[in-house]
mmCIF file of C-alpha atoms in Angstrom:
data_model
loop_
_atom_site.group_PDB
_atom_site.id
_atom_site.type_symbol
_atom_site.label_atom_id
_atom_site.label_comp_id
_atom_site.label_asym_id
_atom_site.label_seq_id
_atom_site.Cartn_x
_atom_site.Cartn_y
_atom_site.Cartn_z
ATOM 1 C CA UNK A 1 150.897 104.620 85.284
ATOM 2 C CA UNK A 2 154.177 104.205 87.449
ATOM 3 C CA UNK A 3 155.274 107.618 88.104
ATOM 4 C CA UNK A 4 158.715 108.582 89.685
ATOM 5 C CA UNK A 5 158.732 111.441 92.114
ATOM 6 C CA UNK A 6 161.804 113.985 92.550
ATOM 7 C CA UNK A 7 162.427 117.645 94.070
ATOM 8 C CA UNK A 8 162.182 120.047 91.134
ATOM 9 C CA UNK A 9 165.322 122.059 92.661
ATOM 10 C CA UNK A 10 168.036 121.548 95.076
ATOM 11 C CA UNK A 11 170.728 124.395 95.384
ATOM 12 C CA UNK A 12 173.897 124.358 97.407
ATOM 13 C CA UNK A 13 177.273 126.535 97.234
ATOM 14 C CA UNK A 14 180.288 125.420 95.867
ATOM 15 C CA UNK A 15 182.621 122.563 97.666
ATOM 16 C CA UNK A 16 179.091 121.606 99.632
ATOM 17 C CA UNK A 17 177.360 118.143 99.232
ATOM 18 C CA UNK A 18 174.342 118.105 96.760
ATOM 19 C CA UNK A 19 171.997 115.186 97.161
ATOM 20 C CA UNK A 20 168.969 114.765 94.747
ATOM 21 C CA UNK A 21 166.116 112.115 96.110
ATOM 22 C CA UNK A 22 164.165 110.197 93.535
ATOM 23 C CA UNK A 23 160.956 107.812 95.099
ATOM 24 C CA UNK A 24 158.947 105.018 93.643
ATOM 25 C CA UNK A 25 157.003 102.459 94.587
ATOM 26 C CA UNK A 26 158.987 99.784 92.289
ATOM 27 C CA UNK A 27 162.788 101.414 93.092
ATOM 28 C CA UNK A 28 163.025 98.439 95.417
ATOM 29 C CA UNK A 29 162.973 95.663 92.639
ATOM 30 C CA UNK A 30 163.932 97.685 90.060
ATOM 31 C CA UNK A 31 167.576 99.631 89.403
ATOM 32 C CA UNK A 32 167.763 103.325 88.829
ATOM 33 C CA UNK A 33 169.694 104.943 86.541
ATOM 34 C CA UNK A 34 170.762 108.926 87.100
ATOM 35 C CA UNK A 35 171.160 111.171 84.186
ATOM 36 C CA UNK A 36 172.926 114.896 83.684
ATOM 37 C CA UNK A 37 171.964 117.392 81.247
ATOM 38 C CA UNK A 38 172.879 120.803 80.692
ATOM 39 C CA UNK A 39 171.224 123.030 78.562
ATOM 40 C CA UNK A 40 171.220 122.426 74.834
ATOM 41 C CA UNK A 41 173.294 119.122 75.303
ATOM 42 C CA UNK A 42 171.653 115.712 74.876
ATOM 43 C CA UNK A 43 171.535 113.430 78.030
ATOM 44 C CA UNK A 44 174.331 111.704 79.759
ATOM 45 C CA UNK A 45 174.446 108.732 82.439
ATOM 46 C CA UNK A 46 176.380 109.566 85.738
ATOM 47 C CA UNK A 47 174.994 106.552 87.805
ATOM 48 C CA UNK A 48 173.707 103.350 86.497
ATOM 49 C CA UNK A 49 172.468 99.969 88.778
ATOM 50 C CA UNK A 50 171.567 102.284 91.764
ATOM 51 C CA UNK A 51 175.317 102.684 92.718
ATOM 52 C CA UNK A 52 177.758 102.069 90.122
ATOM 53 C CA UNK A 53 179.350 104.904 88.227
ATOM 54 C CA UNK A 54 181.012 105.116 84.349
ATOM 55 C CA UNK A 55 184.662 105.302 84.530
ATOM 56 C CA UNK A 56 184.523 108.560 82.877
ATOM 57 C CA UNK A 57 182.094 110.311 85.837
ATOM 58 C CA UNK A 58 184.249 111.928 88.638
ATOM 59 C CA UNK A 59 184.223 109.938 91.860
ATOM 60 C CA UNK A 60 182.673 113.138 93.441
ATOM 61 C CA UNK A 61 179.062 111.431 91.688
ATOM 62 C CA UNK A 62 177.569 108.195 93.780
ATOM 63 C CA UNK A 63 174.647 106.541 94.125
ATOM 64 C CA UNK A 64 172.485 105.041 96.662
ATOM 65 C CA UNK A 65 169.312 103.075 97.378
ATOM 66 C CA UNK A 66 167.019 102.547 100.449
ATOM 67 C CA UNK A 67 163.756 100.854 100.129
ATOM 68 C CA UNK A 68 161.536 103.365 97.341
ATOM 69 C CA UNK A 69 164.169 106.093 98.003
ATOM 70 C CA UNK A 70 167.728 106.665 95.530
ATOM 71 C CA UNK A 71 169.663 109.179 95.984
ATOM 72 C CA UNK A 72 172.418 110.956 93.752
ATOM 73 C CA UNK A 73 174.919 112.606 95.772
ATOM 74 C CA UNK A 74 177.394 115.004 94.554
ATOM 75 C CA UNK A 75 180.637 116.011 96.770
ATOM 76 C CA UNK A 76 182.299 118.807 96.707
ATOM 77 C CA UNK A 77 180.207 120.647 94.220
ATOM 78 C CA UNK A 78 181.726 122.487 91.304
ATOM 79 C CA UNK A 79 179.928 125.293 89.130
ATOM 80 C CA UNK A 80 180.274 123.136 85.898
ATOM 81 C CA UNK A 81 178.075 120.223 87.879
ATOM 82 C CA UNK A 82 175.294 123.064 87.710
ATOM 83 C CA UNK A 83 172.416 121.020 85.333
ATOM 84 C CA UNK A 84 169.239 119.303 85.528
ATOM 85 C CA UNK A 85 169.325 115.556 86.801
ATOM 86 C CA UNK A 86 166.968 113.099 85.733
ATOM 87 C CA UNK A 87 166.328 109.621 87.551
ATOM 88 C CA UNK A 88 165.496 107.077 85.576
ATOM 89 C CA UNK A 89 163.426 103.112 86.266
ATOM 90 C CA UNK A 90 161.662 100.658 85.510
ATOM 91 C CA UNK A 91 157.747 99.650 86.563
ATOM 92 C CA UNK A 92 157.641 96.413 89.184
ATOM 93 C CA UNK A 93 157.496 94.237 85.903
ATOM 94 C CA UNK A 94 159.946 96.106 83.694
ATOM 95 C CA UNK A 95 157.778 96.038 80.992
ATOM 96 C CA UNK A 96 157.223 100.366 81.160
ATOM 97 C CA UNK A 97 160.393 102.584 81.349
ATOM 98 C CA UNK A 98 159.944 106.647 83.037
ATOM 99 C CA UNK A 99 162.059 109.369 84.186
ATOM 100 C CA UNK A 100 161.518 111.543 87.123
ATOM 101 C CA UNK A 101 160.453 115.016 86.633
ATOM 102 C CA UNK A 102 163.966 116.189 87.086
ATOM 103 C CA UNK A 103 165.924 118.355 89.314
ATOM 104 C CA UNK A 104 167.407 121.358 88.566
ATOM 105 C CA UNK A 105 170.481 121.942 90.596
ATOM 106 C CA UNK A 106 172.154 125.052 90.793
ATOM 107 C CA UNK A 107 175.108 126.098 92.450
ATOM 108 C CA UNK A 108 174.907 129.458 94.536
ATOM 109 C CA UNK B 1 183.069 105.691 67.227
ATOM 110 C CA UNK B 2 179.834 105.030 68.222
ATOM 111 C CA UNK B 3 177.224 107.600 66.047
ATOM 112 C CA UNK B 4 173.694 107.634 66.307
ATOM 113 C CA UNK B 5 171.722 110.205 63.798
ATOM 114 C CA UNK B 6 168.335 110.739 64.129
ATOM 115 C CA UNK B 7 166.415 112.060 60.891
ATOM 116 C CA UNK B 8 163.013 112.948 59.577
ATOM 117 C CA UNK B 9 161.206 115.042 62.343
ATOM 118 C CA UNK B 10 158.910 117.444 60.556
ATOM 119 C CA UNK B 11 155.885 119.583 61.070
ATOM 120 C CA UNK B 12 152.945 117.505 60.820
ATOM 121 C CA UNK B 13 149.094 118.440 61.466
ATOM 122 C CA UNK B 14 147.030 117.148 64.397
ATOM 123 C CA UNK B 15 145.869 113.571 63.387
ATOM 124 C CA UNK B 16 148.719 112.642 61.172
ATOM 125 C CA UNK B 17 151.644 110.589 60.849
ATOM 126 C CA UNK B 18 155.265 110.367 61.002
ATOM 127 C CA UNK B 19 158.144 108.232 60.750
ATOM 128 C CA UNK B 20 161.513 108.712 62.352
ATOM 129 C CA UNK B 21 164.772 107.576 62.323
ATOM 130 C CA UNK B 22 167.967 106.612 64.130
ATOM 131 C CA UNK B 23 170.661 105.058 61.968
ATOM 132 C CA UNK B 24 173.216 103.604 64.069
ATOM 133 C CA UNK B 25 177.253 103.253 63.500
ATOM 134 C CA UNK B 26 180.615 102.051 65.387
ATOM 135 C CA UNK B 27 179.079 99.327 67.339
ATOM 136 C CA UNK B 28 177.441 96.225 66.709
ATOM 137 C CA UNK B 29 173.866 97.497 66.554
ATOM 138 C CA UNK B 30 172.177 93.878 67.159
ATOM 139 C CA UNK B 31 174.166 93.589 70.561
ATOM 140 C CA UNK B 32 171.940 96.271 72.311
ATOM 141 C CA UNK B 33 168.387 97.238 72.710
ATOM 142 C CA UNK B 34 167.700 100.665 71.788
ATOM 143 C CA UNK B 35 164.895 103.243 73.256
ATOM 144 C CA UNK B 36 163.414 106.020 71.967
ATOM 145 C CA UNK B 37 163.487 109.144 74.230
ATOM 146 C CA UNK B 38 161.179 112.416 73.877
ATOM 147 C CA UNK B 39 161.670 116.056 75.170
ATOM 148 C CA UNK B 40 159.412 118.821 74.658
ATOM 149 C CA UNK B 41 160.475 122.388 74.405
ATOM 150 C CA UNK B 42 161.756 123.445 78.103
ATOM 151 C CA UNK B 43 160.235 120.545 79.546
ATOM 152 C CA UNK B 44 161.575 117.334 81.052
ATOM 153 C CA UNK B 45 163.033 113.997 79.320
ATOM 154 C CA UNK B 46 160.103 111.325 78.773
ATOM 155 C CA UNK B 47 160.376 107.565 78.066
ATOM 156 C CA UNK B 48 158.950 106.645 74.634
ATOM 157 C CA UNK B 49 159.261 103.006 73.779
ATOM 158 C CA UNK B 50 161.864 100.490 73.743
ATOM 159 C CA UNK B 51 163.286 97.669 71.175
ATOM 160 C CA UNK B 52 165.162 93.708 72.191
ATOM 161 C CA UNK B 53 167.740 93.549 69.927
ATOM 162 C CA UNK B 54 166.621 90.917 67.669
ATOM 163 C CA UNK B 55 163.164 93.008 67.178
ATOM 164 C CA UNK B 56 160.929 90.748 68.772
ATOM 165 C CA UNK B 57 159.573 92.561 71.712
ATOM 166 C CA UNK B 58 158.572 96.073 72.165
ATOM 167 C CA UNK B 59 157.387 97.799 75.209
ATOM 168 C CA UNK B 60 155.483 101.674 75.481
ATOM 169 C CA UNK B 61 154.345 104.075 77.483
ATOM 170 C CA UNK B 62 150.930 104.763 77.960
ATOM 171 C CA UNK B 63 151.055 108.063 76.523
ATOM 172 C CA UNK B 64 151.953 106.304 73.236
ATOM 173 C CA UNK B 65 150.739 102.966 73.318
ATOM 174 C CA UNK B 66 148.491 102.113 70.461
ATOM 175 C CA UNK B 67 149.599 104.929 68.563
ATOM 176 C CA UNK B 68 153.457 104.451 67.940
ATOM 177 C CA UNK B 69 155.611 101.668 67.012
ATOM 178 C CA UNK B 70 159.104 100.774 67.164
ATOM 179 C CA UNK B 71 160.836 98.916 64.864
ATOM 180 C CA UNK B 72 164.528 98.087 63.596
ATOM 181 C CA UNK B 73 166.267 96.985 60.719
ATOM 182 C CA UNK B 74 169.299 94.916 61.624
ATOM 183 C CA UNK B 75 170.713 94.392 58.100
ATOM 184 C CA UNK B 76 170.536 98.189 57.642
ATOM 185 C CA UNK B 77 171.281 99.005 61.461
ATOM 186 C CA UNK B 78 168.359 101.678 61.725
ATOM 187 C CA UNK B 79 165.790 102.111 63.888
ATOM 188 C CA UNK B 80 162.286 103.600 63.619
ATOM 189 C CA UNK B 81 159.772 105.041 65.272
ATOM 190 C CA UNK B 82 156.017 105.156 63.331
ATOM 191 C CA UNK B 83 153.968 107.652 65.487
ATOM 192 C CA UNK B 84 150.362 107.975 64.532
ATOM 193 C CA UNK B 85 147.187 109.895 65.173
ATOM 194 C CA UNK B 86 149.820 112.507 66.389
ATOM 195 C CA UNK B 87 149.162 115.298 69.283
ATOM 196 C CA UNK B 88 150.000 118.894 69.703
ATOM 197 C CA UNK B 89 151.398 117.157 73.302
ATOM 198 C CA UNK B 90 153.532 115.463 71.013
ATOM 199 C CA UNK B 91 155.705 117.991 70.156
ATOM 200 C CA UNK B 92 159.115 117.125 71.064
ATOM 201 C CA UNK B 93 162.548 116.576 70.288
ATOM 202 C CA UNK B 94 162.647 112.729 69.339
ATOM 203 C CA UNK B 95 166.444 110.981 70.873
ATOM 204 C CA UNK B 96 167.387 107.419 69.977
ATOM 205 C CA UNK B 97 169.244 106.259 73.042
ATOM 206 C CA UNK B 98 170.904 102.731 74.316
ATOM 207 C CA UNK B 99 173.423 102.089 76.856
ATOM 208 C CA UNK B 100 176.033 98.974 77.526
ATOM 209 C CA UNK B 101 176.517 97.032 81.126
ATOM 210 C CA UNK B 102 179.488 98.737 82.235
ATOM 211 C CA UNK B 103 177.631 102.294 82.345
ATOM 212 C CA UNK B 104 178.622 103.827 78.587
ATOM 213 C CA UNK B 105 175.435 105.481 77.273
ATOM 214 C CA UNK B 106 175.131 106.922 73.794
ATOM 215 C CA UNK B 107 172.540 109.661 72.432
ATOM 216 C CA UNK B 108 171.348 110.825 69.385
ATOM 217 C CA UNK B 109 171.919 114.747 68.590
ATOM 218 C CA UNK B 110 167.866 114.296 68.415
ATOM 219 C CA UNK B 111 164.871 115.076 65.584
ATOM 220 C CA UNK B 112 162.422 117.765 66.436
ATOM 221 C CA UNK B 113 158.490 117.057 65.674
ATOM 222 C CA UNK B 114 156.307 119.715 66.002
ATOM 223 C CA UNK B 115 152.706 119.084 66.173
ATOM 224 C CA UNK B 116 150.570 121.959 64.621
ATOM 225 C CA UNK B 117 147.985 123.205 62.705
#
């Protein structure tokens, strides 16, 4: 089964630049879609389509993509951005959905 | 505003069965396709299965494949998930989930199913 691959932790202080890596063999024909939780809270989307972000994320979130590699990167990290992130795609045919394993990020 | 409210998780013995459900609100439910989104106590968030919006096609993932089914009612804008021949690895908090084109997302506050004897 498609399986996507990401660091179980990144840390960084505050005002530094966080970037969480998520791999998989399909990530080049298939978008991803980067997800914030914090604890007890249900889900919510801070990148979708690799690169584009909800009007209500702050412009401190972006995405990227380079061949099986995405990347969220958060700028100028704030305490409250402390969470686990989930990336989220498609298999090559789009017919199975996964998330990553998630990464907890935590701000020193 | 856009609600989604899961209901019926429950405490059901290895083997058995289980229906859930999402009734949806403030949106026009048979615009989107919906998913159903699992979470297990302290553990990460896990694809279930996924719903067109007209009903017609339904995808899985292997965990659940042959033992769960999604379904929808677009008259009564609910959604469903049947799970069968449940697992103790089944135990989760159950989330109904869909998302638009322009990035909004919505979430259930979720249904917990626990899986014991």
């Amino acid at each position: 089964s498609y399986e996507l691959t990401q660091p179980p932790s990144v840390s960084v202080s505050p005002g530094q630049t966080a970037r969480i890596t998520c791999s998989g063999d399909a990530l080049p024909k298939q978008y991803a879609y980067w997800y914030q939780q914090k604890p007890g809270q249900a889900p919510m989307l801070v990148i979708y389509k690799d690169t584009e972000r909800p009007s209500r994320i702050p412009a401190r979130f972006s995405g990227s993509a380079s061949g099986t590699t995405v990347t969220l990167t958060i700028s100028g990290v704030q305490a409250d951005d402390e969470a686990d992130y989930y990336c989220q795609s498609a298999d090559s045919g789009g017919d199975c959905e996964v998330f990553g394993g998630g990464t907890k990020l935590t701000v020193l | 505003d856009v609600h989604l409210v899961e209901s019926g998780g429950d405490l059901v013995q290895p083997g058995g069965s289980l229906t859930i459900s999402c009734g949806a609100s403030g949106f026009i439910f048979t615009d989107y396709w919906m998913h159903w989104v699992r979470q297990a106590p302290g553990k990460g968030l896990v694809w279930v299965a996924r719903i067109n919006s007209d009903g017609s096609s339904t995808s899985y993932a292997d965990s659940v494949r042959g033992r769960y089914t999604v379904s929808r009612d677009n008259a009564k804008n609910i959604l469903f998930l049947y799970m069968d021949s449940l697992r103790v690895e089944d135990t989760a908090v159950y989330y109904c989930q869909f998302s638009t084109s322009s990035g909004d997302d919505y979430w259930g506050q979720g249904t917990l199913v626990t899986v014991a004897s």
